[in-house]
C-alpha cells in the first residue's frame, strides 16, 4: 500500500492544492522548531552553566537568535512569539486538512458515481454495484483520517525531518550521525507493519462489502421472503457476516496498537541514546551546554513526524483501500455504445432492430439471438419469450444503454434517412426515451411503497413525460387485475397519441393489446 497514491494527486484538484500548501506550511514549521530550540538553549544555558567550559555559538544557524535571548525578558518574548507562530501554523494546517479531505472525498465520490453510471447496466448487474455502493459511502469516508491525520505528518516527515537533521548536523555531527542511523529504522518497521496491515485492511473492506451486499439483497427480497414464510432464514447468514466484519475490524485495531507501541519504543530509545551520549560528552567538555540543549530539544522533533506517520497509518489504511477500489472503477473503460454525430429526433421515428445478438456475461449463450423487430410510432410493440432469453437486454440495446455484440439499432425519422445508433450520441438518444425497468427506483420517496406501487408511480411519470419513445419492462407484473387493466389502457392511450411504445411482457392482456408481437429467443454459443 503506497503512502501517497499518485492518482489522488493527478486526478483530484483539491488534493494537489492541499499537498502544495501543506509542504509550504511544513517548511515554516521547520523554521519555527529550529528557532524554538535555539531560544530554549539561550535561556537555559546560562542557568545550567554560568561559566561554560566550551565556547558555544550554536553553529552558524544560531546567529538567527541573538545572544540577548539569554536575558529573561527577551528570551521569553522570543519563545512566546515562536510558540504562537507554531499554534497558528498547526491550526491552519488542520483547518486546511479538514476542508481538503471533505472536498477530495466529495469530488472522488462524484467521479466514481458518474463513471459507474457510464459503465452500463450490465456492469452494475455483474455484482459490482454493491461494491461501488460500499466504496462511495462508508469506504471513502475513511479518506478523512488520511487527509486530516496521516498525510500532513507524511509531508512534515518529508520536510521537517531532513531540515532538522541538517540543523543538528551543524550543531553536533556525532548526534546527527546517531539520529541519521536510527531514523531509517522507523520506515523499515513501518514497511513491515504495512505489509501486514494491507492484507487486514483489504479483508476488512471485503467483509464490509459482503455485509452490505447481503443486507441490500435481503431488504430487496424481503417481501418475497415474507410471502413464502422464509424471512427468518437469512438472519443467521447476516449474523455470520457481521461477526466476520467484527473480527476483521478488531484485527486491524490489534495491529494498530501493536505497531504504535513498537514505534514509540523505537523513537524513545533513539532519543535516549542521543541524550546519554551528550551527557558523557558534557562531562568531558567535548560539547557546549547550549549546543547540547538545542540538540536535545531538536532530537524528538526529528523523530516526531516519522513516528506520527506510523501512528496514523492505520487510521488511513481503510480509506486508502477504498480509494484504490474507487480508482479501479475509474480505470474501467466504459463501453462506448454510440458515436459523435448528433442523435436524430425520435418523435415520429420508426425504430428498427436488425439481427441483434448479445452474449451473456459468461459467454455461453446469446440472449437475444439474431433479434429483428420494427417499432412504429402510434403502435405498441410487445416482446415475448422465456425468461432469460434477452427481452430486457433487447430493451437496453434499444435505449442506447448497451452495445450489442452483433446487429444494429437504427431510427428512421419521418421523411429522413435511416440513422444507426452506433453512429450518433447515445446519451441524447437515451434522453428521448422514457424507461420503466422491472424494479423502478424512486429514491427516498419510494422506500415506503410496495413494488406494485413503485411500478405504477414510475409508469405515471413516464406517461406524463414528453419523451416520444416509451420503453417498459414487465410494467404489469406486480399489479392486481383492476390495476393491470388501467395500465394497459394507459399504454394504449400513449400509443394512440403518437408515441412509440415497446414493452416486454408475459401478461396476456398486454400482449392482446399490442399491435405487434415479437418473440425473443436465445441460443447457446457453438464453439469450434
Coordinates of C-alpha atoms in Angstrom, one line a residue:
X1 CA 0.0 0.0 0.0
X2 CA 1.6 3.2 -1.1
X3 CA 1.7 6.1 1.4
X4 CA 0.7 8.6 -1.2
X5 CA -1.4 7.4 -4.1
X6 CA -0.2 9.4 -7.1
X7 CA -3.7 9.0 -8.7
X8 CA -5.1 11.2 -6.0
X9 CA -2.7 14.0 -6.9
X10 CA -3.2 13.5 -10.7
X11 CA -7.0 13.3 -10.8
X12 CA -8.3 15.2 -7.8
X13 CA -7.7 19.0 -7.9
X14 CA -8.2 19.7 -4.1
X15 CA -5.6 17.1 -3.3
X16 CA -2.9 18.8 -5.4
X17 CA -3.5 22.2 -3.9
X18 CA -3.5 20.7 -0.4
X19 CA -0.2 18.9 -0.9
X20 CA 1.5 22.1 -2.1
X21 CA 0.1 24.3 0.8
X22 CA 1.0 21.7 3.4
X23 CA 4.5 21.4 2.1
X24 CA 4.9 25.2 2.5
X25 CA 3.5 25.1 6.0
X26 CA 5.9 22.2 6.8
X27 CA 8.9 24.4 5.8
X28 CA 7.5 27.2 8.1
X29 CA 7.1 24.7 10.9
X30 CA 10.7 23.6 10.5
X31 CA 11.9 27.1 10.8
X32 CA 9.8 27.7 13.9
X33 CA 11.0 24.4 15.6
X34 CA 14.7 25.4 15.0
X35 CA 14.2 28.9 16.4
X36 CA 12.4 27.5 19.4
X37 CA 15.2 25.1 20.2
X38 CA 17.8 27.9 20.0
X39 CA 15.8 30.2 22.2
X40 CA 15.4 27.5 24.9
X41 CA 19.1 26.8 24.7
X42 CA 19.9 30.5 25.1
X43 CA 17.6 30.8 28.0
X44 CA 18.6 27.7 30.0
X45 CA 22.3 27.6 29.0
X46 CA 23.5 30.3 31.5
X47 CA 21.4 28.8 34.3
X48 CA 22.9 25.3 33.9
X49 CA 26.5 26.6 33.3
X50 CA 27.2 30.2 34.3
X51 CA 30.8 29.7 33.2
X52 CA 30.8 27.2 30.4
X53 CA 34.0 25.3 29.8
X54 CA 33.5 25.3 26.0
X55 CA 32.8 28.3 23.8
X56 CA 29.2 27.9 22.5
X57 CA 27.9 29.7 19.5
X58 CA 25.1 27.3 18.5
X59 CA 26.6 26.9 15.0
X60 CA 26.1 29.3 12.1
X61 CA 22.3 28.9 12.4
X62 CA 22.5 30.2 16.0
X63 CA 23.2 33.7 14.6
X64 CA 19.5 34.0 13.9
X65 CA 18.7 34.1 17.6
X66 CA 20.6 37.0 19.3
X67 CA 22.7 36.4 22.3
X68 CA 20.4 38.9 24.1
X69 CA 17.9 36.0 24.2
X70 CA 19.8 34.9 27.3
X71 CA 18.2 37.7 29.1
X72 CA 14.9 36.5 30.7
X73 CA 12.6 39.2 29.3
X74 CA 14.0 39.0 25.7
X75 CA 14.1 35.2 25.7
X76 CA 10.6 34.7 27.0
X77 CA 9.3 37.2 24.4
X78 CA 11.0 35.2 21.6
X79 CA 9.7 32.0 23.0
X80 CA 6.1 33.2 23.2
X81 CA 6.2 34.6 19.7
X82 CA 7.6 31.3 18.3
X83 CA 5.0 29.2 20.2
X84 CA 2.2 31.4 19.0
X85 CA 3.5 31.0 15.4
X86 CA 3.5 27.2 15.8
X87 CA 0.0 27.3 17.1
X88 CA -1.2 29.4 14.1
X89 CA 0.6 27.1 11.7
X90 CA -0.9 23.9 13.3
X91 CA -4.4 25.4 13.4
X92 CA -4.1 26.5 9.7
X93 CA -2.8 23.1 8.7
X94 CA -5.6 21.2 10.5
X95 CA -8.3 23.5 9.1
X96 CA -7.0 23.1 5.6
X97 CA -6.8 19.3 6.1
X98 CA -10.4 19.1 7.1
X99 CA -11.5 21.2 4.2
X100 CA -9.3 19.4 1.7
X101 CA -10.4 16.0 3.0
X102 CA -14.1 16.8 2.6
X103 CA -13.5 18.3 -0.9
X104 CA -11.4 15.3 -2.1
X105 CA -14.0 12.8 -0.8
X106 CA -16.9 14.7 -2.4
X107 CA -15.1 15.0 -5.8
X108 CA -13.9 11.4 -5.8
X109 CA -17.3 10.1 -4.8
X110 CA -19.0 12.1 -7.6
X111 CA -16.5 10.9 -10.2
X112 CA -17.0 7.3 -9.2
X113 CA -20.8 7.5 -9.3
X114 CA -20.7 9.2 -12.7
X115 CA -18.2 6.8 -14.2
X116 CA -20.1 3.8 -12.7
X117 CA -23.3 5.1 -14.4
X118 CA -21.4 5.3 -17.7
X119 CA -20.3 1.6 -17.5
X120 CA -23.9 0.5 -18.2
X121 CA -26.5 -1.7 -16.5
X122 CA -24.8 -5.0 -17.3
X123 CA -21.7 -4.0 -15.4
X124 CA -23.8 -2.9 -12.4
X125 CA -25.7 -6.2 -12.6
X126 CA -22.5 -8.2 -12.6
X127 CA -22.2 -7.7 -8.8
X128 CA -20.0 -4.6 -8.9
X129 CA -23.0 -2.3 -7.9
X130 CA -23.0 -3.3 -4.3
X131 CA -19.2 -2.9 -4.1
X132 CA -19.4 0.6 -5.6
X133 CA -22.1 1.5 -3.1
X134 CA -19.9 0.4 -0.2
X135 CA -16.9 2.2 -1.6
X136 CA -18.6 5.6 -2.3
X137 CA -20.4 5.7 1.1
X138 CA -18.7 4.1 4.1
X139 CA -15.4 3.3 2.3
X140 CA -14.4 6.7 1.1
X141 CA -15.3 8.2 4.5
X142 CA -12.1 6.6 5.6
X143 CA -10.2 9.1 3.5
X144 CA -10.9 11.8 6.0
X145 CA -8.5 10.4 8.6
X146 CA -6.0 10.0 5.8
X147 CA -6.1 13.7 4.9
X148 CA -6.6 15.1 8.4
X149 CA -4.0 13.0 10.3
X150 CA -1.8 10.9 8.1
X151 CA -1.0 13.0 5.0
X152 CA 0.1 16.1 7.0
X153 CA 2.5 14.0 9.0
X154 CA 3.8 12.4 5.9
X155 CA 4.6 15.8 4.3
X156 CA 6.1 17.0 7.6
X157 CA 8.3 13.9 7.6
X158 CA 9.4 14.8 4.1
X159 CA 10.2 18.4 5.1
X160 CA 10.8 18.9 8.8
X161 CA 12.8 15.7 9.5
X162 CA 15.6 16.3 6.9
X163 CA 15.8 20.0 7.7
X164 CA 16.0 19.4 11.5
X165 CA 18.7 16.8 10.8
X166 CA 20.7 19.4 8.9
X167 CA 20.4 21.8 11.8
X168 CA 21.6 19.1 14.2
X169 CA 24.5 18.3 11.9
X170 CA 25.5 22.0 12.0
X171 CA 25.4 21.8 15.9
X172 CA 27.0 18.4 16.6
X173 CA 27.9 15.9 13.9
X174 CA 28.1 13.0 16.4
X175 CA 24.4 13.4 17.5
X176 CA 23.5 13.9 13.8
X177 CA 25.2 10.6 12.9
X178 CA 23.2 8.8 15.7
X179 CA 19.9 10.3 14.5
X180 CA 20.7 9.5 10.9
X181 CA 21.5 5.9 11.8
X182 CA 18.3 5.4 13.8
X183 CA 15.7 7.3 11.8
X184 CA 15.7 4.8 8.9
X185 CA 14.7 2.1 11.3
X186 CA 11.2 3.7 11.7
X187 CA 10.3 3.4 7.9
X188 CA 11.7 -0.2 8.0
X189 CA 9.3 -1.1 10.8
X190 CA 6.5 0.8 9.0
X191 CA 7.0 -1.2 5.8
X192 CA 6.9 -4.5 7.8
X193 CA 3.8 -3.4 9.6
X194 CA 2.3 -2.1 6.3
X195 CA 2.6 -5.5 4.7
X196 CA 0.5 -7.0 7.5
X197 CA -1.9 -4.1 7.6
X198 CA -2.6 -4.1 3.8
X199 CA -4.0 -7.6 4.0
X200 CA -6.1 -6.9 7.0
X201 CA -7.5 -3.6 5.5
X202 CA -8.4 -5.4 2.3
X203 CA -10.1 -8.2 4.3
X204 CA -12.0 -5.6 6.4
X205 CA -13.2 -3.8 3.3
X206 CA -14.2 -7.1 1.7
X207 CA -16.2 -8.1 4.8
X208 CA -17.9 -4.8 4.9
X209 CA -18.8 -5.0 1.2
X210 CA -20.2 -8.6 1.6
X211 CA -22.3 -7.5 4.5
X212 CA -23.7 -4.5 2.6
X213 CA -24.4 -6.6 -0.5
X214 CA -26.1 -9.3 1.5
X215 CA -28.2 -6.8 3.5
X216 CA -29.2 -5.0 0.4
X217 CA -30.2 -8.2 -1.3
X218 CA -32.1 -9.3 1.8
X219 CA -34.0 -6.0 2.0
X220 CA -34.8 -6.1 -1.7
X221 CA -36.3 -9.6 -1.5
X222 CA -37.9 -9.2 2.0
X223 CA -41.5 -9.0 0.6
X224 CA -41.0 -12.3 -1.3
X225 CA -39.4 -14.0 1.7
X226 CA -42.2 -12.9 4.0
X227 CA -44.8 -14.1 1.5
X228 CA -43.1 -17.5 1.5
X229 CA -42.6 -17.6 5.2
X230 CA -38.8 -17.7 4.9
X231 CA -37.9 -14.3 6.3
X232 CA -36.2 -15.7 9.4
X233 CA -33.8 -18.0 7.5
X234 CA -31.2 -15.4 6.3
X235 CA -30.8 -13.9 9.7
X236 CA -28.1 -16.5 10.6
X237 CA -26.1 -15.6 7.5
X238 CA -26.3 -11.9 8.2
X239 CA -25.1 -12.5 11.8
X240 CA -22.2 -14.6 10.4
X241 CA -21.2 -11.8 8.0
X242 CA -21.5 -9.3 10.9
X243 CA -19.2 -11.4 13.0
X244 CA -16.7 -11.6 10.1
X245 CA -16.6 -7.9 9.8
X246 CA -16.2 -7.5 13.6
X247 CA -13.2 -9.9 13.6
X248 CA -11.6 -8.0 10.7
X249 CA -12.1 -4.7 12.4
X250 CA -10.7 -6.0 15.7
X251 CA -7.7 -7.5 13.9
X252 CA -6.9 -4.1 12.3
X253 CA -7.1 -2.4 15.7
X254 CA -4.9 -5.0 17.3
X255 CA -2.2 -4.4 14.7
X256 CA -2.6 -0.7 15.0
X257 CA -2.0 -0.7 18.8
X258 CA 0.9 -3.1 18.5
X259 CA 2.7 -1.1 15.8
X260 CA 2.1 2.1 17.7
X261 CA 3.8 0.7 20.7
X262 CA 6.8 -0.6 18.6
X263 CA 7.3 2.9 17.0
X264 CA 7.0 4.7 20.4
X265 CA 9.6 2.4 21.9
X266 CA 12.0 2.7 19.0
X267 CA 11.9 6.5 18.9
X268 CA 12.2 6.8 22.7
X269 CA 15.3 4.6 22.8
X270 CA 16.8 6.6 19.9
X271 CA 16.3 9.9 21.7
X272 CA 17.6 8.4 24.9
X273 CA 20.8 7.3 23.1
X274 CA 21.4 10.8 21.9
X275 CA 20.8 12.2 25.4
X276 CA 23.2 9.7 27.1
X277 CA 25.9 10.5 24.5
X278 CA 25.5 14.2 25.1
X279 CA 25.7 13.7 28.8
X280 CA 29.0 11.9 28.7
X281 CA 30.5 14.4 26.3
X282 CA 29.3 17.3 28.5
X283 CA 31.2 15.8 31.4
X284 CA 34.4 15.7 29.4
X285 CA 33.9 19.1 27.9
X286 CA 33.5 18.0 24.3
X287 CA 30.3 19.9 23.7
X288 CA 28.8 23.2 24.9
X289 CA 25.8 23.4 27.2
X290 CA 23.7 25.5 24.8
X291 CA 24.6 23.2 21.9
X292 CA 23.6 20.1 23.9
X293 CA 20.3 21.7 25.0
X294 CA 19.5 22.7 21.4
X295 CA 20.2 19.1 20.2
X296 CA 18.1 17.6 23.0
X297 CA 15.2 19.8 22.0
X298 CA 15.6 19.1 18.3
X299 CA 16.1 15.3 18.5
X300 CA 12.5 14.5 19.4
X301 CA 11.3 16.9 16.7
X302 CA 13.3 15.0 14.1
X303 CA 11.6 11.7 15.0
X304 CA 8.1 13.1 15.7
X305 CA 6.7 13.4 12.1
X306 CA 8.1 10.0 11.2
X307 CA 6.6 8.5 14.4
X308 CA 3.3 10.1 13.7
X309 CA 3.2 8.7 10.2
X310 CA 3.4 5.2 11.6
X311 CA 0.9 6.0 14.4
X312 CA -1.8 7.4 12.0
X313 CA -1.1 5.0 9.1
X314 CA -3.7 2.6 10.4
X315 CA -6.3 5.3 10.7
X316 CA -6.0 5.9 6.9
X317 CA -5.4 2.3 5.7
X318 CA -9.1 1.6 5.2
X319 CA -9.5 4.9 3.4
X320 CA -6.6 4.1 1.1
X321 CA -8.0 0.7 0.3
X322 CA -11.4 2.3 -0.6
X323 CA -9.6 4.9 -2.7
X324 CA -7.8 2.0 -4.5
X325 CA -11.2 0.4 -5.1
X326 CA -12.6 3.7 -6.4
X327 CA -9.7 4.1 -8.9
X328 CA -10.3 0.5 -10.1
X329 CA -13.8 1.7 -11.1
X330 CA -12.5 4.9 -12.6
X331 CA -9.9 2.9 -14.6
X332 CA -12.6 0.5 -16.0
X333 CA -13.1 1.5 -19.6
X334 CA -16.7 2.4 -20.4
X335 CA -18.4 0.5 -23.2
X336 CA -19.0 3.1 -26.0
X337 CA -22.4 2.5 -27.5
X338 CA -22.8 5.4 -29.9
X339 CA -20.7 7.8 -31.9
X340 CA -20.2 11.5 -32.1
X341 CA -22.9 12.5 -34.6
X342 CA -26.0 14.3 -33.2
X343 CA -28.8 12.0 -32.4
X344 CA -32.0 12.3 -34.6
X345 CA -35.3 13.4 -33.3
X346 CA -37.2 10.2 -32.3
X347 CA -40.6 11.9 -32.4
X348 CA -42.5 10.1 -35.1
X349 CA -39.4 8.0 -36.0
X350 CA -39.6 4.3 -36.7
X351 CA -37.2 2.2 -34.6
X352 CA -35.7 -0.9 -36.1
X353 CA -33.5 -3.7 -34.7
X354 CA -31.7 -5.9 -37.2
X355 CA -30.0 -9.2 -36.2
X356 CA -29.4 -8.1 -32.6
X357 CA -27.3 -10.6 -30.6
X358 CA -25.8 -10.1 -27.2
X359 CA -23.7 -12.6 -25.4
X360 CA -24.4 -13.4 -21.7
X361 CA -21.6 -12.4 -19.2
X362 CA -20.3 -16.0 -19.1
X363 CA -20.2 -16.1 -22.9
X364 CA -22.1 -19.4 -23.2
X365 CA -25.4 -18.1 -24.7
X366 CA -26.7 -15.4 -27.0
X367 CA -29.7 -13.7 -25.4
X368 CA -31.3 -12.4 -27.6
X369 CA -30.0 -14.2 -30.7
X370 CA -30.5 -12.6 -34.1
X371 CA -33.5 -10.5 -33.0
X372 CA -35.2 -8.4 -35.6
X373 CA -38.1 -6.0 -34.9
X374 CA -39.7 -2.8 -36.0
X375 CA -41.4 -0.4 -33.6
X376 CA -43.6 2.2 -35.3
X377 CA -45.0 5.4 -33.8
X378 CA -48.6 5.1 -32.7
X379 CA -48.2 1.4 -32.0
X380 CA -47.5 -0.9 -29.1
X381 CA -44.7 -3.5 -29.8
X382 CA -44.6 -6.3 -27.4
X383 CA -41.6 -8.5 -26.8
X384 CA -42.4 -12.0 -25.5
X385 CA -40.4 -15.1 -24.8
X386 CA -39.0 -17.3 -22.0
X387 CA -37.2 -15.7 -19.0
X388 CA -33.5 -15.3 -19.6
X389 CA -33.7 -15.2 -23.4
X390 CA -32.9 -11.4 -23.6
X391 CA -36.1 -9.3 -23.5
X392 CA -34.6 -6.9 -21.0
X393 CA -31.3 -6.9 -22.8
X394 CA -33.0 -6.0 -26.1
X395 CA -34.7 -3.1 -24.4
X396 CA -31.4 -1.9 -23.0
X397 CA -29.9 -2.0 -26.5
X398 CA -32.9 -0.1 -27.9
X399 CA -32.4 2.5 -25.3
X400 CA -28.7 3.0 -26.2
X401 CA -27.5 1.7 -22.8
X402 CA -25.9 -1.5 -24.1
X403 CA -23.7 -2.2 -27.1
X404 CA -24.8 -5.4 -29.0
X405 CA -22.2 -8.0 -30.0
X406 CA -23.9 -8.2 -33.4
X407 CA -26.7 -6.4 -35.2
X408 CA -27.8 -2.8 -35.4
X409 CA -30.3 -0.5 -33.8
X410 CA -31.5 2.3 -36.1
X411 CA -34.1 5.0 -36.3
X412 CA -35.8 6.4 -39.4
X413 CA -37.3 9.9 -38.8
X414 CA -40.3 10.9 -40.9
X415 CA -39.1 11.8 -44.4
X416 CA -35.5 11.2 -43.3
X417 CA -32.8 8.6 -43.9
X418 CA -32.0 5.6 -41.6
X419 CA -29.7 6.6 -38.8
X420 CA -27.7 4.0 -36.9
X421 CA -27.5 4.3 -33.1
X422 CA -23.8 3.2 -33.3
X423 CA -23.0 6.5 -35.2
X424 CA -24.8 9.0 -33.0
X425 CA -24.7 10.4 -29.5
X426 CA -26.2 7.5 -27.4
X427 CA -26.8 9.8 -24.4
X428 CA -29.0 12.2 -26.3
X429 CA -30.8 9.2 -27.9
X430 CA -31.5 7.8 -24.4
X431 CA -32.8 11.1 -23.2
X432 CA -35.7 10.9 -25.7
X433 CA -36.8 7.5 -24.2
X434 CA -38.9 7.1 -21.1
X435 CA -37.7 3.9 -19.4
X436 CA -39.5 1.9 -16.7
X437 CA -37.5 -1.1 -15.5
X438 CA -38.8 -4.2 -13.7
X439 CA -37.9 -2.8 -10.3
X440 CA -38.0 1.0 -10.6
X441 CA -36.0 3.0 -8.1
X442 CA -37.9 6.1 -7.0
X443 CA -35.3 7.2 -4.5
X444 CA -36.3 8.2 -0.9
X445 CA -39.9 8.7 -2.0
X446 CA -40.3 5.1 -2.9
X447 CA -39.0 3.5 0.2
X448 CA -42.4 3.1 1.8
X449 CA -44.1 1.9 -1.4
X450 CA -44.7 -1.7 -2.4
X451 CA -43.2 -2.9 -5.6
X452 CA -46.6 -2.6 -7.4
X453 CA -47.0 1.0 -6.1
X454 CA -43.5 1.9 -7.3
X455 CA -44.3 0.4 -10.8
X456 CA -47.4 2.5 -11.1
X457 CA -45.7 5.6 -9.9
X458 CA -42.8 5.1 -12.3
X459 CA -45.2 4.4 -15.2
X460 CA -47.2 7.5 -14.3
X461 CA -44.0 9.6 -14.6
X462 CA -43.1 8.0 -17.9
X463 CA -46.6 8.5 -19.4
X464 CA -46.6 12.1 -18.1
X465 CA -43.3 12.9 -19.7
X466 CA -42.9 14.4 -23.2
X467 CA -40.5 11.8 -24.4
X468 CA -41.5 10.3 -27.7
X469 CA -40.4 6.7 -27.0
X470 CA -41.8 4.7 -24.1
X471 CA -39.8 1.5 -23.1
X472 CA -41.4 -0.7 -20.5
X473 CA -40.1 -3.9 -18.9
X474 CA -42.8 -6.0 -17.3
X475 CA -45.0 -3.0 -16.3
X476 CA -47.9 -5.1 -15.0
X477 CA -46.0 -8.0 -13.4
X478 CA -46.9 -7.0 -9.8
X479 CA -50.3 -5.5 -10.2
X480 CA -53.8 -6.8 -9.5
X481 CA -56.4 -7.4 -12.2
X482 CA -58.0 -4.0 -11.9
X483 CA -54.8 -2.0 -11.8
X484 CA -53.5 -4.1 -14.7
X485 CA -56.5 -3.2 -16.9
X486 CA -55.9 0.5 -16.1
X487 CA -52.2 0.3 -17.0
X488 CA -53.0 -1.5 -20.3
X489 CA -55.5 1.2 -21.2
X490 CA -53.0 3.9 -20.4
X491 CA -50.3 2.3 -22.5
X492 CA -52.8 2.0 -25.4
X493 CA -53.7 5.7 -25.0
X494 CA -50.0 6.7 -25.1
X495 CA -49.5 4.9 -28.4
X496 CA -52.7 6.5 -29.8
X497 CA -51.2 9.9 -29.0
X498 CA -48.3 9.1 -31.4
X499 CA -45.7 7.8 -29.1
X500 CA -43.6 4.7 -29.9
X501 CA -44.2 2.1 -27.2
X502 CA -42.0 -1.0 -26.8
X503 CA -42.9 -3.3 -23.9
X504 CA -41.5 -6.7 -22.6
X505 CA -44.2 -8.7 -21.0
X506 CA -45.7 -12.1 -20.1
X507 CA -49.2 -10.8 -19.4
X508 CA -51.9 -11.9 -21.8
X509 CA -53.9 -8.7 -21.5
X510 CA -50.9 -6.6 -22.6
X511 CA -50.0 -9.0 -25.4
X512 CA -53.5 -8.8 -26.8
X513 CA -53.4 -5.0 -26.6
X514 CA -50.2 -4.8 -28.6
X515 CA -50.2 -4.0 -32.4
X516 CA -47.1 -6.1 -33.0
X517 CA -45.8 -9.1 -31.0
X518 CA -42.2 -10.2 -31.4
X519 CA -40.8 -13.4 -29.9
X520 CA -37.4 -13.1 -28.3
X521 CA -35.3 -16.2 -28.1
X522 CA -31.8 -17.1 -27.1
X523 CA -29.5 -19.8 -28.2
X524 CA -26.2 -21.4 -26.9
X525 CA -22.9 -20.3 -28.4
X526 CA -21.4 -23.0 -30.6
X527 CA -17.6 -23.1 -30.1
X528 CA -15.5 -24.6 -32.8

